[in-house]
Tab-separated table of C-alpha atoms in Angstrom:
chain	number	residue	atom	x	y	z
A	1038	MET	CA	0.000	0.000	0.000
A	1039	LYS	CA	1.113	3.532	-0.802
A	1040	LYS	CA	-0.247	6.552	1.069
A	1041	ALA	CA	-1.501	9.721	-0.607
A	1042	THR	CA	-3.540	12.798	0.299
A	1043	ILE	CA	-6.063	14.524	-1.939
A	1044	SER	CA	-7.102	18.086	-1.142
A	1045	GLN	CA	-10.627	18.810	-2.409
A	1046	ALA	CA	-11.867	22.365	-2.816
A	1047	PHE	CA	-14.748	21.514	-0.480
A	1048	GLN	CA	-17.060	18.634	0.381
A	1049	SER	CA	-19.321	18.560	-2.652
A	1050	LEU	CA	-21.955	16.276	-4.143
A	1051	LEU	CA	-20.200	16.950	-7.445
A	1052	TYR	CA	-17.154	15.065	-6.161
A	1053	LEU	CA	-19.133	11.879	-5.556
A	1054	PRO	CA	-16.829	9.737	-7.784
A	1055	LEU	CA	-14.051	10.318	-5.227
A	1056	TYR	CA	-16.294	9.294	-2.325
A	1057	VAL	CA	-17.568	6.215	-4.172
A	1058	GLY	CA	-13.959	5.208	-4.826
A	1059	ILE	CA	-13.218	5.469	-1.108
A	1060	HIS	CA	-16.411	3.739	0.146
A	1061	GLU	CA	-16.248	0.890	-2.371
A	1062	GLY	CA	-12.542	0.296	-1.738
A	1063	PHE	CA	-11.480	0.952	-5.343
A	1064	PHE	CA	-8.386	2.894	-4.271
A	1065	GLU	CA	-7.467	0.168	-1.772
A	1066	LYS	CA	-7.743	-2.405	-4.563
A	1067	GLN	CA	-5.123	-0.344	-6.406
A	1068	GLY	CA	-2.852	-0.420	-3.353
A	1069	LEU	CA	-3.579	3.200	-2.477
A	1070	ASP	CA	-4.300	4.379	1.067
A	1071	LEU	CA	-6.011	7.658	0.160
A	1072	SER	CA	-7.032	10.328	2.659
A	1073	LYS	CA	-9.079	13.386	1.695
A	1074	GLU	CA	-8.962	16.882	3.123
A	1075	SER	CA	-11.228	19.863	2.409
A	1076	ALA	CA	-9.372	23.089	1.626
A	1077	GLY	CA	-12.241	25.578	1.434
A	1078	SER	CA	-11.496	26.745	-2.119
A	1079	GLY	CA	-9.921	25.586	-5.367
A	1080	SER	CA	-6.922	27.879	-4.999
A	1081	VAL	CA	-6.124	26.607	-1.485
A	1082	ALA	CA	-6.485	22.969	-2.597
A	1083	LEU	CA	-4.121	23.616	-5.491
A	1084	SER	CA	-1.622	25.339	-3.183
A	1085	ALA	CA	-1.469	22.128	-1.131
A	1086	VAL	CA	-0.252	20.269	-4.239
A	1087	ILE	CA	2.239	22.966	-5.238
A	1088	SER	CA	3.693	22.974	-1.696
A	1089	LYS	CA	3.697	19.127	-1.645
A	1090	SER	CA	1.492	18.894	1.461
A	1091	ALA	CA	-0.912	16.895	-0.756
A	1092	GLN	CA	-0.153	14.767	-3.809
A	1093	PHE	CA	-3.444	15.546	-5.559
A	1094	SER	CA	-6.166	18.189	-5.569
A	1095	LEU	CA	-9.732	18.272	-6.870
A	1096	HIS	CA	-11.323	21.455	-8.258
A	1097	GLY	CA	-11.971	23.261	-11.545
A	1098	PRO	CA	-9.152	22.897	-14.118
A	1099	GLU	CA	-9.058	26.686	-14.532
A	1100	TRP	CA	-7.178	27.023	-11.231
A	1101	THR	CA	-4.530	24.631	-12.536
A	1102	ALA	CA	-4.350	26.340	-15.930
A	1103	ILE	CA	-3.906	29.767	-14.315
A	1104	ALA	CA	-1.153	28.452	-12.015
A	1105	ALA	CA	0.589	26.616	-14.874
A	1106	SER	CA	0.501	29.781	-17.018
A	1107	LYS	CA	2.420	31.513	-14.213
A	1108	GLY	CA	5.052	28.781	-14.109
A	1109	ALA	CA	3.706	26.413	-11.436
A	1110	PRO	CA	4.785	22.790	-12.146
A	1111	VAL	CA	1.248	21.368	-12.286
A	1112	ASN	CA	-1.065	19.639	-14.736
A	1113	THR	CA	-4.382	17.803	-14.677
A	1114	ILE	CA	-4.489	14.017	-14.870
A	1115	ALA	CA	-8.092	12.744	-14.616
A	1116	ASN	CA	-11.708	13.858	-14.934
A	1117	VAL	CA	-14.190	13.769	-12.046
A	1118	VAL	CA	-17.023	16.060	-13.218
A	1119	ASN	CA	-17.614	16.166	-16.979
A	1120	GLY	CA	-20.709	18.325	-17.293
A	1121	ALA	CA	-21.417	22.007	-16.747
A	1122	ALA	CA	-23.173	21.195	-13.480
A	1123	VAL	CA	-25.338	24.304	-13.324
A	1124	TRP	CA	-29.088	24.729	-13.737
A	1125	ILE	CA	-31.524	27.640	-13.799
A	1126	ALA	CA	-34.656	27.134	-11.695
A	1127	ALA	CA	-37.830	29.213	-11.655
A	1128	THR	CA	-41.040	29.427	-9.673
A	1129	PRO	CA	-43.922	27.297	-11.037
A	1130	ASP	CA	-45.807	30.400	-12.239
A	1131	PHE	CA	-42.856	31.917	-14.125
A	1132	LYS	CA	-43.464	31.847	-17.884
A	1133	PHE	CA	-40.308	30.660	-19.623
A	1134	ASP	CA	-40.030	30.050	-23.357
A	1135	SER	CA	-36.485	31.289	-23.976
A	1136	VAL	CA	-33.543	32.935	-22.223
A	1137	LYS	CA	-34.903	36.315	-23.344
A	1138	ASP	CA	-37.729	35.871	-20.820
A	1139	LEU	CA	-35.167	36.551	-18.094
A	1140	LYS	CA	-34.828	40.195	-19.148
A	1141	GLY	CA	-35.764	42.583	-16.367
A	1142	GLN	CA	-35.878	39.830	-13.743
A	1143	LYS	CA	-34.247	39.595	-10.324
A	1144	ILE	CA	-32.094	36.479	-10.314
A	1145	VAL	CA	-30.385	34.778	-7.375
A	1146	THR	CA	-26.823	33.699	-8.247
A	1147	GLY	CA	-23.652	32.629	-6.446
A	1148	LEU	CA	-21.015	35.178	-5.509
A	1149	MET	CA	-18.396	35.685	-8.204
A	1150	PRO	CA	-15.984	34.251	-9.056
A	1151	THR	CA	-17.867	30.989	-9.515
A	1152	THR	CA	-18.637	28.903	-12.599
A	1153	SER	CA	-22.421	28.974	-12.105
A	1154	THR	CA	-22.606	32.763	-12.319
A	1155	SER	CA	-19.920	32.853	-15.028
A	1156	LEU	CA	-21.962	30.510	-17.221
A	1157	PHE	CA	-25.107	32.517	-16.574
A	1158	ILE	CA	-23.407	35.761	-17.636
A	1159	LYS	CA	-22.084	33.972	-20.746
A	1160	LEU	CA	-25.577	32.644	-21.565
A	1161	LEU	CA	-27.075	36.134	-21.327
A	1162	LYS	CA	-24.342	37.514	-23.594
A	1163	GLU	CA	-24.979	34.769	-26.168
A	1164	ASN	CA	-28.637	35.867	-26.166
A	1165	GLY	CA	-27.870	39.554	-26.678
A	1166	MET	CA	-28.170	40.608	-23.051
A	1167	ASP	CA	-25.887	42.349	-20.585
A	1168	ALA	CA	-25.866	40.920	-17.052
A	1169	SER	CA	-25.165	44.333	-15.540
A	1170	LYS	CA	-28.066	46.065	-17.308
A	1171	ASP	CA	-30.719	43.566	-18.381
A	1172	VAL	CA	-31.136	41.586	-15.145
A	1173	GLU	CA	-30.698	42.301	-11.457
A	1174	MET	CA	-28.417	39.669	-9.953
A	1175	ILE	CA	-28.738	38.994	-6.232
A	1176	GLN	CA	-25.317	37.466	-5.530
A	1177	VAL	CA	-25.183	35.318	-2.387
A	1178	PRO	CA	-22.568	32.954	-0.845
A	1179	LEU	CA	-22.405	29.566	-2.591
A	1180	GLY	CA	-24.839	27.077	-1.125
A	1181	THR	CA	-27.221	29.726	0.217
A	1182	GLU	CA	-29.054	30.337	-3.083
A	1183	PRO	CA	-32.217	28.399	-2.034
A	1184	GLY	CA	-32.913	30.805	0.882
A	1185	PRO	CA	-33.697	34.060	-0.952
A	1186	PHE	CA	-35.220	32.168	-3.887
A	1187	VAL	CA	-37.725	30.234	-1.754
A	1188	ALA	CA	-38.364	33.391	0.308
A	1189	GLY	CA	-39.647	35.103	-2.847
A	1190	GLN	CA	-36.851	37.643	-3.385
A	1191	ALA	CA	-36.617	36.454	-7.005
A	1192	LYS	CA	-38.552	34.201	-9.373
A	1193	VAL	CA	-35.374	32.745	-10.887
A	1194	ALA	CA	-32.159	31.270	-9.454
A	1195	VAL	CA	-28.922	29.875	-10.902
A	1196	MET	CA	-27.882	26.827	-8.909
A	1197	TYR	CA	-25.615	23.862	-8.320
A	1198	GLU	CA	-26.738	20.608	-6.749
A	1199	PRO	CA	-27.885	19.854	-4.101
A	1200	GLY	CA	-29.355	23.376	-3.885
A	1201	LEU	CA	-31.250	22.733	-7.096
A	1202	ASP	CA	-33.167	19.764	-5.733
A	1203	GLN	CA	-33.653	21.482	-2.389
A	1204	VAL	CA	-35.974	23.781	-4.342
A	1205	VAL	CA	-37.140	21.426	-7.135
A	1206	ALA	CA	-37.638	18.076	-5.371
A	1207	ALA	CA	-38.503	19.595	-1.987
A	1208	LYS	CA	-40.258	22.887	-2.847
A	1209	GLY	CA	-41.878	22.306	-6.244
A	1210	MET	CA	-39.810	24.758	-8.301
A	1211	LYS	CA	-39.070	23.929	-11.952
A	1212	VAL	CA	-35.869	23.603	-14.012
A	1213	VAL	CA	-35.939	25.904	-17.050
A	1214	VAL	CA	-32.325	25.639	-18.277
A	1215	GLY	CA	-29.849	22.776	-17.830
A	1216	PHE	CA	-26.279	23.689	-18.745
A	1217	PRO	CA	-25.189	20.001	-18.928
A	1218	LYS	CA	-27.555	19.489	-21.870
A	1219	LEU	CA	-26.664	22.861	-23.407
A	1220	TYR	CA	-22.934	22.201	-23.468
A	1221	GLY	CA	-22.413	18.428	-23.349
A	1222	ALA	CA	-18.930	17.289	-22.296
A	1223	TYR	CA	-17.400	20.042	-20.149
A	1224	ALA	CA	-14.329	19.492	-17.929
A	1225	PHE	CA	-15.849	20.984	-14.778
A	1226	SER	CA	-13.676	19.440	-12.038
A	1227	THR	CA	-10.479	17.464	-12.505
A	1228	ILE	CA	-7.573	15.973	-10.558
A	1229	THR	CA	-4.427	18.094	-10.367
A	1230	ALA	CA	-0.923	16.821	-9.610
A	1231	ARG	CA	2.597	18.175	-9.785
A	1232	ASN	CA	4.605	17.361	-12.905
A	1233	ASP	CA	7.032	15.419	-10.691
A	1234	VAL	CA	4.338	13.347	-8.935
A	1235	ASP	CA	5.203	9.685	-8.361
A	1236	PRO	CA	3.837	8.158	-11.625
A	1237	ASP	CA	2.862	4.935	-9.876
A	1238	LEU	CA	0.869	6.878	-7.274
A	1239	ALA	CA	-0.904	8.901	-9.996
A	1240	GLN	CA	-1.764	5.726	-11.907
A	1241	ARG	CA	-3.232	4.051	-8.837
A	1242	LEU	CA	-5.429	7.082	-8.152
A	1243	THR	CA	-6.599	7.327	-11.772
A	1244	ASN	CA	-7.356	3.598	-11.923
A	1245	GLY	CA	-9.429	3.839	-8.738
A	1246	LEU	CA	-11.417	6.763	-10.107
A	1247	GLU	CA	-12.045	4.912	-13.368
A	1248	MET	CA	-13.442	1.971	-11.392
A	1249	ALA	CA	-15.610	4.370	-9.381
A	1250	VAL	CA	-17.250	6.159	-12.314
A	1251	ARG	CA	-17.951	2.882	-14.104
A	1252	PHE	CA	-19.536	1.548	-10.915
A	1253	MET	CA	-21.727	4.648	-10.462
A	1254	HIS	CA	-23.414	4.318	-13.842
A	1255	LYS	CA	-24.193	0.636	-13.230
A	1256	ASN	CA	-25.155	0.834	-9.546
A	1257	GLU	CA	-27.423	3.837	-9.066
A	1258	ALA	CA	-28.974	2.708	-5.762
A	1259	ARG	CA	-25.612	2.093	-4.063
A	1260	THR	CA	-24.281	5.399	-5.435
A	1261	VAL	CA	-27.246	7.229	-3.895
A	1262	GLU	CA	-26.650	5.398	-0.599
A	1263	ILE	CA	-22.997	6.515	-0.482
A	1264	ALA	CA	-24.012	10.107	-1.245
A	1265	GLN	CA	-26.537	10.026	1.600
A	1266	LYS	CA	-23.813	8.797	3.977
A	1267	GLU	CA	-21.473	11.613	2.884
A	1268	PHE	CA	-24.206	14.250	3.285
A	1269	PRO	CA	-26.192	13.133	6.353
A	1270	THR	CA	-27.601	16.606	7.086
A	1271	LEU	CA	-29.396	16.826	3.719
A	1272	GLU	CA	-32.828	15.320	3.187
A	1273	PRO	CA	-32.306	11.802	1.740
A	1274	ALA	CA	-34.880	12.492	-1.000
A	1275	VAL	CA	-33.000	15.638	-2.079
A	1276	VAL	CA	-29.699	13.744	-2.280
A	1277	GLU	CA	-31.355	10.944	-4.273
A	1278	ALA	CA	-32.923	13.363	-6.755
A	1279	ALA	CA	-29.650	15.267	-7.181
A	1280	VAL	CA	-27.529	12.148	-7.764
A	1281	LYS	CA	-30.030	10.697	-10.233
A	1282	ARG	CA	-30.154	14.010	-12.137
A	1283	MET	CA	-26.360	14.209	-12.380
A	1284	LEU	CA	-26.054	10.595	-13.510
A	1285	ALA	CA	-28.756	11.123	-16.164
A	1286	ASP	CA	-27.168	14.370	-17.379
A	1287	ASN	CA	-23.673	12.755	-17.513
A	1288	VAL	CA	-22.338	15.312	-15.037
A	1289	TYR	CA	-20.646	12.277	-13.507
A	1290	PRO	CA	-18.435	11.005	-16.346
A	1291	THR	CA	-18.499	7.486	-17.721
A	1292	SER	CA	-14.676	7.469	-17.705
A	1293	VAL	CA	-11.786	9.593	-16.383
A	1294	ASP	CA	-11.061	10.904	-19.882
A	1295	ILE	CA	-10.443	14.636	-20.339
A	1296	THR	CA	-11.049	15.300	-24.021
A	1297	PRO	CA	-9.497	18.329	-25.756
A	1298	ASP	CA	-12.984	19.657	-26.599
A	1299	ALA	CA	-14.309	19.292	-23.031
A	1300	LEU	CA	-11.263	21.070	-21.615
A	1301	LYS	CA	-11.360	23.827	-24.238
A	1302	LEU	CA	-15.046	24.502	-23.586
A	1303	ALA	CA	-14.479	24.816	-19.833
A	1304	LEU	CA	-11.444	27.068	-20.145
A	1305	ASP	CA	-13.023	29.219	-22.872
A	1306	THR	CA	-15.519	30.345	-20.217
A	1307	GLN	CA	-12.639	31.510	-18.017
A	1308	ILE	CA	-10.878	33.218	-20.944
A	1309	ALA	CA	-14.087	35.083	-21.825
A	1310	LEU	CA	-14.258	36.356	-18.245
A	1311	GLY	CA	-10.628	37.470	-18.250
A	1312	ASN	CA	-9.538	34.963	-15.594
A	1313	LEU	CA	-7.232	33.088	-17.979
A	1314	ALA	CA	-5.160	34.604	-20.786
A	1315	ALA	CA	-5.075	31.648	-23.202
A	1316	GLN	CA	-5.702	27.931	-23.590
A	1317	PRO	CA	-2.848	25.746	-22.262
A	1318	ASP	CA	-1.095	23.307	-24.580
A	1319	TYR	CA	-3.299	20.217	-24.226
A	1320	LYS	CA	-0.480	17.667	-24.630
A	1321	THR	CA	1.525	19.283	-21.830
A	1322	PHE	CA	-1.409	20.124	-19.602
A	1323	VAL	CA	-3.087	16.688	-19.802
A	1324	PRO	CA	-0.499	13.880	-19.641
A	1325	ARG	CA	-2.716	11.160	-21.105
A	1326	THR	CA	-0.630	8.195	-19.915
A	1327	TYR	CA	-2.646	7.785	-16.720
A	1328	ILE	CA	-6.027	8.208	-18.442
A	1329	ASP	CA	-5.227	5.815	-21.287
A	1330	LYS	CA	-3.925	3.075	-18.949
A	1331	ALA	CA	-6.903	3.424	-16.613
A	1332	MET	CA	-9.419	3.283	-19.451
A	1333	SER	CA	-7.785	0.150	-20.891
A	1334	THR	CA	-8.205	-1.822	-17.639
A	1335	ASN	CA	-11.013	-4.382	-17.353
């Protein structure tokens, strides 16, 4: 057994493949004794890898791309979330035929910088609207979006899971836009490692994740059960609805592959917002050895 630490941005339902890998013993089967820590943000999780206090980190690939563009010796080795895991919800009485119906509305969103709000701003722009003029965004701390939305401060909210199903499954709100279906494959959260990471360690981690995502798509009930264990303070029905939605929308990938198109789409969002200057060189940024070996295992 080899020991390793993974620093996740935060405890998130999005990162369920990691938790499934731990609960089902897939990392142990690869000879990896993996411990997870929560950093509080993507940048802090990444810093743990750069400083070598953790071997791996889990967060959006944009953090890694920004650090690499400034000379940090890091790249991204495996996919964990492969869909733009953001949805727009509305009250049952809100008439929605197209994005243009959002003009003039108050809309609850997460505090910038966050991908949910970034994608929303991008969507408005693609539909000829300006987020600063055509809508009134009520920006709130991530995870608190259901509060003002359910309280009636706005008829529309931009949300991640499990917040989405806290208002849809539990409160009867409706989904009007699903970014996973709009964009398809989108490298939303990936595993980061240093360029000089122990290759054997990286392979064991990637293999375990590959086993986990395959398992999730074949064993929905057990996947839901693990999620409920990891999030005991959430209503079980909300967790179940959220996991089933993300499996159906392929937010949870069917393999650890990071395709050039999925990565480009994700990082284009960050470039458009001015957070990243340019796309990284894919061949350097995604060393495919680990992915290809993991995907070829039975």
